[in-house]
mmCIF file of N, CA and C in Angstrom:
data_model
loop_
_atom_site.group_PDB
_atom_site.id
_atom_site.type_symbol
_atom_site.label_atom_id
_atom_site.label_comp_id
_atom_site.label_asym_id
_atom_site.label_seq_id
_atom_site.Cartn_x
_atom_site.Cartn_y
_atom_site.Cartn_z
ATOM 1 N N MET A 539 137.461 -18.668 41.086
ATOM 2 C CA MET A 539 136.675 -17.640 41.517
ATOM 3 C C MET A 539 135.564 -18.315 42.646
ATOM 4 N N THR A 540 135.792 -17.464 44.064
ATOM 5 C CA THR A 540 134.855 -18.301 44.758
ATOM 6 C C THR A 540 134.016 -17.135 45.212
ATOM 7 N N THR A 541 132.610 -17.330 45.429
ATOM 8 C CA THR A 541 131.694 -16.781 45.759
ATOM 9 C C THR A 541 131.420 -16.329 47.444
ATOM 10 N N SER A 542 131.204 -15.081 47.953
ATOM 11 C CA SER A 542 131.156 -15.001 49.260
ATOM 12 C C SER A 542 130.106 -15.601 49.797
ATOM 13 N N SER A 543 129.962 -15.732 51.218
ATOM 14 C CA SER A 543 128.773 -16.635 51.883
ATOM 15 C C SER A 543 127.618 -15.841 51.666
ATOM 16 N N THR A 544 127.861 -14.403 51.683
ATOM 17 C CA THR A 544 126.659 -13.351 51.599
ATOM 18 C C THR A 544 125.648 -13.539 50.004
ATOM 19 N N ALA A 545 126.547 -13.750 49.139
ATOM 20 C CA ALA A 545 125.954 -13.962 47.650
ATOM 21 C C ALA A 545 125.182 -15.495 47.726
ATOM 22 N N ASN A 546 125.946 -16.595 48.330
ATOM 23 C CA ASN A 546 125.211 -17.828 48.116
ATOM 24 C C ASN A 546 123.703 -17.794 49.013
ATOM 25 N N VAL A 547 123.861 -16.913 50.188
ATOM 26 C CA VAL A 547 122.838 -16.844 50.758
ATOM 27 C C VAL A 547 121.704 -16.050 50.169
ATOM 28 N N ALA A 548 121.839 -15.240 49.717
ATOM 29 C CA ALA A 548 121.101 -14.460 48.620
ATOM 30 C C ALA A 548 120.421 -15.143 47.529
ATOM 31 N N ARG A 549 121.437 -16.174 47.044
ATOM 32 C CA ARG A 549 121.042 -16.858 45.840
ATOM 33 C C ARG A 549 119.893 -17.974 46.177
ATOM 34 N N TRP A 550 120.357 -18.684 47.493
ATOM 35 C CA TRP A 550 119.354 -19.471 47.763
ATOM 36 C C TRP A 550 118.135 -19.305 48.606
ATOM 37 N N THR A 551 118.334 -17.733 48.897
ATOM 38 C CA THR A 551 117.041 -17.167 49.497
ATOM 39 C C THR A 551 116.118 -16.931 48.296
ATOM 40 N N ALA A 552 116.773 -16.080 47.350
ATOM 41 C CA ALA A 552 116.223 -16.029 46.239
ATOM 42 C C ALA A 552 115.121 -17.242 45.442
ATOM 43 N N LEU A 553 116.341 -18.326 45.296
ATOM 44 C CA LEU A 553 115.396 -19.705 44.855
ATOM 45 C C LEU A 553 114.430 -20.163 45.369
ATOM 46 N N VAL A 554 114.469 -20.108 46.913
ATOM 47 C CA VAL A 554 113.528 -20.816 47.951
ATOM 48 C C VAL A 554 112.503 -19.885 47.856
ATOM 49 N N LEU A 555 112.528 -18.708 47.791
ATOM 50 C CA LEU A 555 111.266 -18.042 47.667
ATOM 51 C C LEU A 555 110.487 -17.692 46.253
ATOM 52 N N GLY A 556 111.588 -17.812 45.174
ATOM 53 C CA GLY A 556 110.686 -18.102 44.056
ATOM 54 C C GLY A 556 109.936 -19.744 43.852
ATOM 55 N N LEU A 557 110.608 -20.584 44.351
ATOM 56 C CA LEU A 557 109.668 -22.058 44.330
ATOM 57 C C LEU A 557 108.756 -21.842 45.416
ATOM 58 N N ALA A 558 108.576 -21.118 46.279
ATOM 59 C CA ALA A 558 107.333 -20.829 47.343
ATOM 60 C C ALA A 558 106.175 -20.013 46.900
ATOM 61 N N TYR A 559 107.031 -18.895 45.738
ATOM 62 C CA TYR A 559 105.815 -18.163 45.122
ATOM 63 C C TYR A 559 105.141 -19.274 44.047
ATOM 64 N N GLY A 560 105.916 -19.712 43.505
ATOM 65 C CA GLY A 560 105.459 -20.851 42.218
ATOM 66 C C GLY A 560 104.426 -21.742 42.728
ATOM 67 N N PHE A 561 104.720 -22.227 43.947
ATOM 68 C CA PHE A 561 103.946 -23.156 44.374
ATOM 69 C C PHE A 561 102.547 -22.463 44.498
ATOM 70 N N TRP A 562 102.291 -21.380 45.621
ATOM 71 C CA TRP A 562 101.552 -20.336 45.778
ATOM 72 C C TRP A 562 100.625 -20.208 44.706
ATOM 73 N N HIS A 563 101.222 -19.804 43.755
ATOM 74 C CA HIS A 563 100.661 -19.003 42.351
ATOM 75 C C HIS A 563 99.799 -20.134 41.686
ATOM 76 N N ARG A 564 100.640 -21.366 41.694
ATOM 77 C CA ARG A 564 100.005 -22.626 41.013
ATOM 78 C C ARG A 564 98.460 -23.182 41.658
ATOM 79 N N ASN A 565 98.805 -22.944 42.961
ATOM 80 C CA ASN A 565 97.432 -23.367 43.638
ATOM 81 C C ASN A 565 96.473 -22.470 43.733
ATOM 82 N N SER A 566 96.622 -21.258 43.542
ATOM 83 C CA SER A 566 95.480 -20.326 43.556
ATOM 84 C C SER A 566 94.795 -20.585 42.347
ATOM 85 N N LEU A 567 96.008 -20.662 40.775
ATOM 86 C CA LEU A 567 95.312 -20.761 39.539
ATOM 87 C C LEU A 567 94.474 -22.159 39.413
ATOM 88 N N GLU A 568 94.748 -23.128 40.316
ATOM 89 C CA GLU A 568 94.092 -24.337 40.367
ATOM 90 C C GLU A 568 92.823 -24.396 41.202
ATOM 91 N N LYS A 569 92.653 -23.386 42.232
ATOM 92 C CA LYS A 569 91.436 -23.310 42.909
ATOM 93 C C LYS A 569 90.528 -22.409 42.045
ATOM 94 N N SER A 570 91.192 -21.444 41.429
ATOM 95 C CA SER A 570 89.999 -20.435 40.517
ATOM 96 C C SER A 570 89.660 -21.518 39.430
ATOM 97 N N GLU A 571 90.149 -22.414 38.738
ATOM 98 C CA GLU A 571 90.006 -23.168 37.467
ATOM 99 C C GLU A 571 88.959 -24.153 38.135
ATOM 100 N N LYS A 572 88.896 -24.636 39.440
ATOM 101 C CA LYS A 572 87.991 -25.541 40.027
ATOM 102 C C LYS A 572 86.623 -24.826 40.236
ATOM 103 N N MET A 573 86.847 -23.717 40.949
ATOM 104 C CA MET A 573 85.865 -22.649 40.996
ATOM 105 C C MET A 573 84.601 -22.670 39.961
ATOM 106 N N LYS A 574 85.656 -22.196 38.361
ATOM 107 C CA LYS A 574 84.863 -21.779 37.267
ATOM 108 C C LYS A 574 84.257 -23.207 36.933
ATOM 109 N N ALA A 575 85.018 -24.419 37.092
ATOM 110 C CA ALA A 575 84.422 -25.634 36.577
ATOM 111 C C ALA A 575 83.241 -26.163 37.381
ATOM 112 N N ALA A 576 83.445 -25.830 38.642
ATOM 113 C CA ALA A 576 81.938 -26.206 39.201
ATOM 114 C C ALA A 576 80.961 -25.208 38.925
ATOM 115 N N ILE A 577 80.946 -23.758 38.822
ATOM 116 C CA ILE A 577 79.878 -23.139 38.150
ATOM 117 C C ILE A 577 79.385 -23.665 36.882
ATOM 118 N N VAL A 578 80.084 -23.897 35.994
ATOM 119 C CA VAL A 578 79.660 -24.237 34.684
ATOM 120 C C VAL A 578 79.094 -25.744 35.090
ATOM 121 N N ASN A 579 79.442 -26.629 35.709
ATOM 122 C CA ASN A 579 78.849 -27.792 36.307
ATOM 123 C C ASN A 579 77.410 -27.527 36.750
ATOM 124 N N TYR A 580 77.302 -26.560 37.846
ATOM 125 C CA TYR A 580 75.852 -26.129 38.342
ATOM 126 C C TYR A 580 75.192 -25.438 37.354
ATOM 127 N N GLN A 581 75.755 -24.729 36.614
ATOM 128 C CA GLN A 581 74.622 -24.111 35.410
ATOM 129 C C GLN A 581 74.312 -25.061 34.508
ATOM 130 N N HIS A 582 74.892 -26.092 34.269
ATOM 131 C CA HIS A 582 74.517 -27.024 33.210
ATOM 132 C C HIS A 582 73.522 -27.857 33.860
ATOM 133 N N LYS A 583 73.748 -28.465 35.095
ATOM 134 C CA LYS A 583 72.617 -28.969 36.017
ATOM 135 C C LYS A 583 71.416 -28.289 36.150
ATOM 136 N N GLU A 584 71.301 -26.962 36.251
ATOM 137 C CA GLU A 584 70.491 -26.365 36.384
ATOM 138 C C GLU A 584 69.316 -25.898 34.998
ATOM 139 N N GLU A 585 70.322 -25.981 33.707
ATOM 140 C CA GLU A 585 69.779 -25.689 32.573
ATOM 141 C C GLU A 585 68.919 -27.372 32.298
ATOM 142 N N LEU A 586 69.614 -28.288 32.691
ATOM 143 C CA LEU A 586 68.737 -29.634 32.358
ATOM 144 C C LEU A 586 67.361 -29.481 33.317
ATOM 145 N N ILE A 587 67.491 -29.118 34.433
ATOM 146 C CA ILE A 587 66.343 -29.212 35.476
ATOM 147 C C ILE A 587 65.280 -28.145 34.638
ATOM 148 N N ASN A 588 65.911 -27.002 34.161
ATOM 149 C CA ASN A 588 64.716 -26.165 33.624
ATOM 150 C C ASN A 588 64.142 -26.943 32.444
ATOM 151 N N LYS A 589 64.722 -27.590 31.603
ATOM 152 C CA LYS A 589 64.462 -28.341 30.417
ATOM 153 C C LYS A 589 63.275 -29.681 30.927
ATOM 154 N N ALA A 590 63.755 -30.260 31.886
ATOM 155 C CA ALA A 590 62.964 -31.328 32.376
ATOM 156 C C ALA A 590 61.533 -30.323 32.942
ATOM 157 N N LYS A 591 61.633 -29.394 33.344
ATOM 158 C CA LYS A 591 60.263 -28.969 33.984
ATOM 159 C C LYS A 591 59.699 -28.415 33.024
ATOM 160 N N ALA A 592 60.008 -27.795 31.725
ATOM 161 C CA ALA A 592 59.428 -27.489 30.779
ATOM 162 C C ALA A 592 58.815 -28.648 30.144
ATOM 163 N N ALA A 593 59.261 -29.624 29.862
ATOM 164 C CA ALA A 593 58.829 -30.907 29.104
ATOM 165 C C ALA A 593 58.029 -31.664 30.037
ATOM 166 N N TYR A 594 57.919 -31.317 31.460
ATOM 167 C CA TYR A 594 57.006 -32.100 32.117
ATOM 168 C C TYR A 594 55.790 -31.166 32.090
ATOM 169 N N ALA A 595 55.915 -29.827 31.980
ATOM 170 C CA ALA A 595 54.838 -28.909 32.177
ATOM 171 C C ALA A 595 54.098 -28.878 30.387
ATOM 172 N N ALA A 596 54.981 -29.320 29.313
ATOM 173 C CA ALA A 596 54.336 -29.511 28.176
ATOM 174 C C ALA A 596 53.627 -30.349 28.226
ATOM 175 N N LYS A 597 54.182 -31.798 28.820
ATOM 176 C CA LYS A 597 53.442 -32.985 28.925
ATOM 177 C C LYS A 597 52.046 -32.852 29.785
ATOM 178 N N LYS A 598 51.883 -32.408 31.009
ATOM 179 C CA LYS A 598 50.888 -32.135 31.668
ATOM 180 C C LYS A 598 49.647 -31.064 30.719
ATOM 181 N N SER A 599 50.263 -30.473 30.264
ATOM 182 C CA SER A 599 49.477 -29.416 29.509
ATOM 183 C C SER A 599 48.242 -29.852 28.725
ATOM 184 N N PRO A 600 47.064 -29.447 28.591
ATOM 185 C CA PRO A 600 46.185 -30.178 27.836
ATOM 186 C C PRO A 600 45.794 -29.792 26.246
ATOM 187 N N ASN A 601 46.740 -28.526 26.416
ATOM 188 C CA ASN A 601 46.622 -27.922 24.847
ATOM 189 C C ASN A 601 45.115 -27.665 24.291
ATOM 190 N N VAL A 602 44.412 -27.300 25.097
ATOM 191 C CA VAL A 602 42.832 -26.788 24.959
ATOM 192 C C VAL A 602 43.066 -25.431 24.678
ATOM 193 N N ILE A 603 42.149 -24.896 23.510
ATOM 194 C CA ILE A 603 42.173 -23.918 22.843
ATOM 195 C C ILE A 603 41.007 -23.150 23.385
ATOM 196 N N THR A 604 41.226 -21.733 23.890
ATOM 197 C CA THR A 604 39.802 -21.079 24.433
ATOM 198 C C THR A 604 39.609 -20.501 23.751
ATOM 199 N N ASP A 605 39.891 -19.726 22.935
ATOM 200 C CA ASP A 605 39.535 -18.646 21.717
ATOM 201 C C ASP A 605 38.633 -19.387 20.666
ATOM 202 N N PRO A 606 37.505 -18.895 21.090
ATOM 203 C CA PRO A 606 36.400 -19.392 19.924
ATOM 204 C C PRO A 606 36.484 -19.008 18.453
ATOM 205 N N ASN A 607 37.377 -17.967 18.380
ATOM 206 C CA ASN A 607 37.830 -17.587 16.731
ATOM 207 C C ASN A 607 38.942 -18.107 16.227
ATOM 208 N N ASP A 608 39.540 -18.931 16.882
ATOM 209 C CA ASP A 608 40.849 -19.791 16.419
ATOM 210 C C ASP A 608 40.146 -21.122 15.504
ATOM 211 N N PRO A 609 40.688 -21.380 14.280
ATOM 212 C CA PRO A 609 40.141 -22.169 13.471
ATOM 213 C C PRO A 609 40.180 -23.524 13.974
ATOM 214 N N ASN A 610 41.282 -23.590 14.967
ATOM 215 C CA ASN A 610 41.152 -25.063 15.541
ATOM 216 C C ASN A 610 40.295 -25.546 17.084
ATOM 217 N N PHE A 611 39.390 -24.494 17.470
ATOM 218 C CA PHE A 611 38.608 -24.295 18.471
ATOM 219 C C PHE A 611 37.858 -25.611 18.320
ATOM 220 N N ASP A 612 38.087 -26.463 19.545
ATOM 221 C CA ASP A 612 36.756 -27.156 19.574
ATOM 222 C C ASP A 612 36.006 -27.119 20.992
ATOM 223 N N LEU A 613 34.836 -26.913 20.857
ATOM 224 C CA LEU A 613 33.913 -26.910 22.309
ATOM 225 C C LEU A 613 33.702 -27.969 22.926
ATOM 226 N N GLU A 614 33.683 -29.081 22.195
ATOM 227 C CA GLU A 614 33.902 -30.493 23.333
ATOM 228 C C GLU A 614 35.070 -30.613 24.086
ATOM 229 N N ARG A 615 35.670 -30.373 23.398
ATOM 230 C CA ARG A 615 36.942 -30.699 24.295
ATOM 231 C C ARG A 615 37.257 -29.629 25.467
ATOM 232 N N LEU A 616 37.068 -28.182 24.995
ATOM 233 C CA LEU A 616 36.937 -27.392 26.312
ATOM 234 C C LEU A 616 36.028 -27.549 27.515
ATOM 235 N N ILE A 617 34.744 -28.127 27.144
ATOM 236 C CA ILE A 617 33.784 -28.600 27.969
ATOM 237 C C ILE A 617 34.639 -29.775 28.784
ATOM 238 N N ALA A 618 35.003 -31.044 28.157
ATOM 239 C CA ALA A 618 35.338 -31.849 28.635
ATOM 240 C C ALA A 618 36.949 -31.458 29.527
ATOM 241 N N HIS A 619 37.559 -30.660 29.407
ATOM 242 C CA HIS A 619 38.516 -30.077 29.859
ATOM 243 C C HIS A 619 38.193 -29.391 31.175
ATOM 244 N N TYR A 620 37.334 -28.463 31.287
ATOM 245 C CA TYR A 620 36.575 -27.817 32.537
ATOM 246 C C TYR A 620 35.856 -28.798 33.396
ATOM 247 N N SER A 621 35.177 -29.583 32.494
ATOM 248 C CA SER A 621 34.606 -30.816 33.708
ATOM 249 C C SER A 621 35.579 -31.638 34.598
ATOM 250 N N THR A 622 36.673 -31.817 33.768
ATOM 251 C CA THR A 622 37.725 -32.604 34.695
ATOM 252 C C THR A 622 38.483 -31.745 35.863
ATOM 253 N N GLN A 623 38.409 -30.290 35.491
ATOM 254 C CA GLN A 623 39.194 -29.719 36.782
ATOM 255 C C GLN A 623 38.333 -29.379 37.540
ATOM 256 N N GLU A 624 36.996 -29.441 37.334
ATOM 257 C CA GLU A 624 36.006 -29.135 38.488
ATOM 258 C C GLU A 624 35.936 -30.521 39.477
ATOM 259 N N ASN A 625 36.380 -31.847 38.745
ATOM 260 C CA ASN A 625 35.993 -32.879 39.480
ATOM 261 C C ASN A 625 37.546 -33.117 40.311
ATOM 262 N N LYS A 626 38.498 -32.062 40.012
ATOM 263 C CA LYS A 626 39.800 -32.473 41.144
ATOM 264 C C LYS A 626 39.997 -31.811 41.951
#
C-alpha cells in the first residue's frame, strides 16, 4: 500500500507543528519556573535583610526602661541614657 503525497505532506506538517509547539511550550514553562525561582530568591534575600536590620536595631537599642512602675526600672541607667543622647 502506498500513501498519497497529500497524506505524507499532512503527516510531516503535523509532525513539524507538533515539534514546534513542544519547543515553544517547554520554553514558556522554563521561563515561568525561572521567574518563580527569582521571586523566591529575592524574597529570601529580603527576609535576610529584614532579620539583619532587626538584629542591628536590637544591638543598638540600649534597653532602657522608662516606666517607673516597672520592677526593673533603674533611675541611674535612665539618667545616663538621656545624658548620652544629649551629647550626641
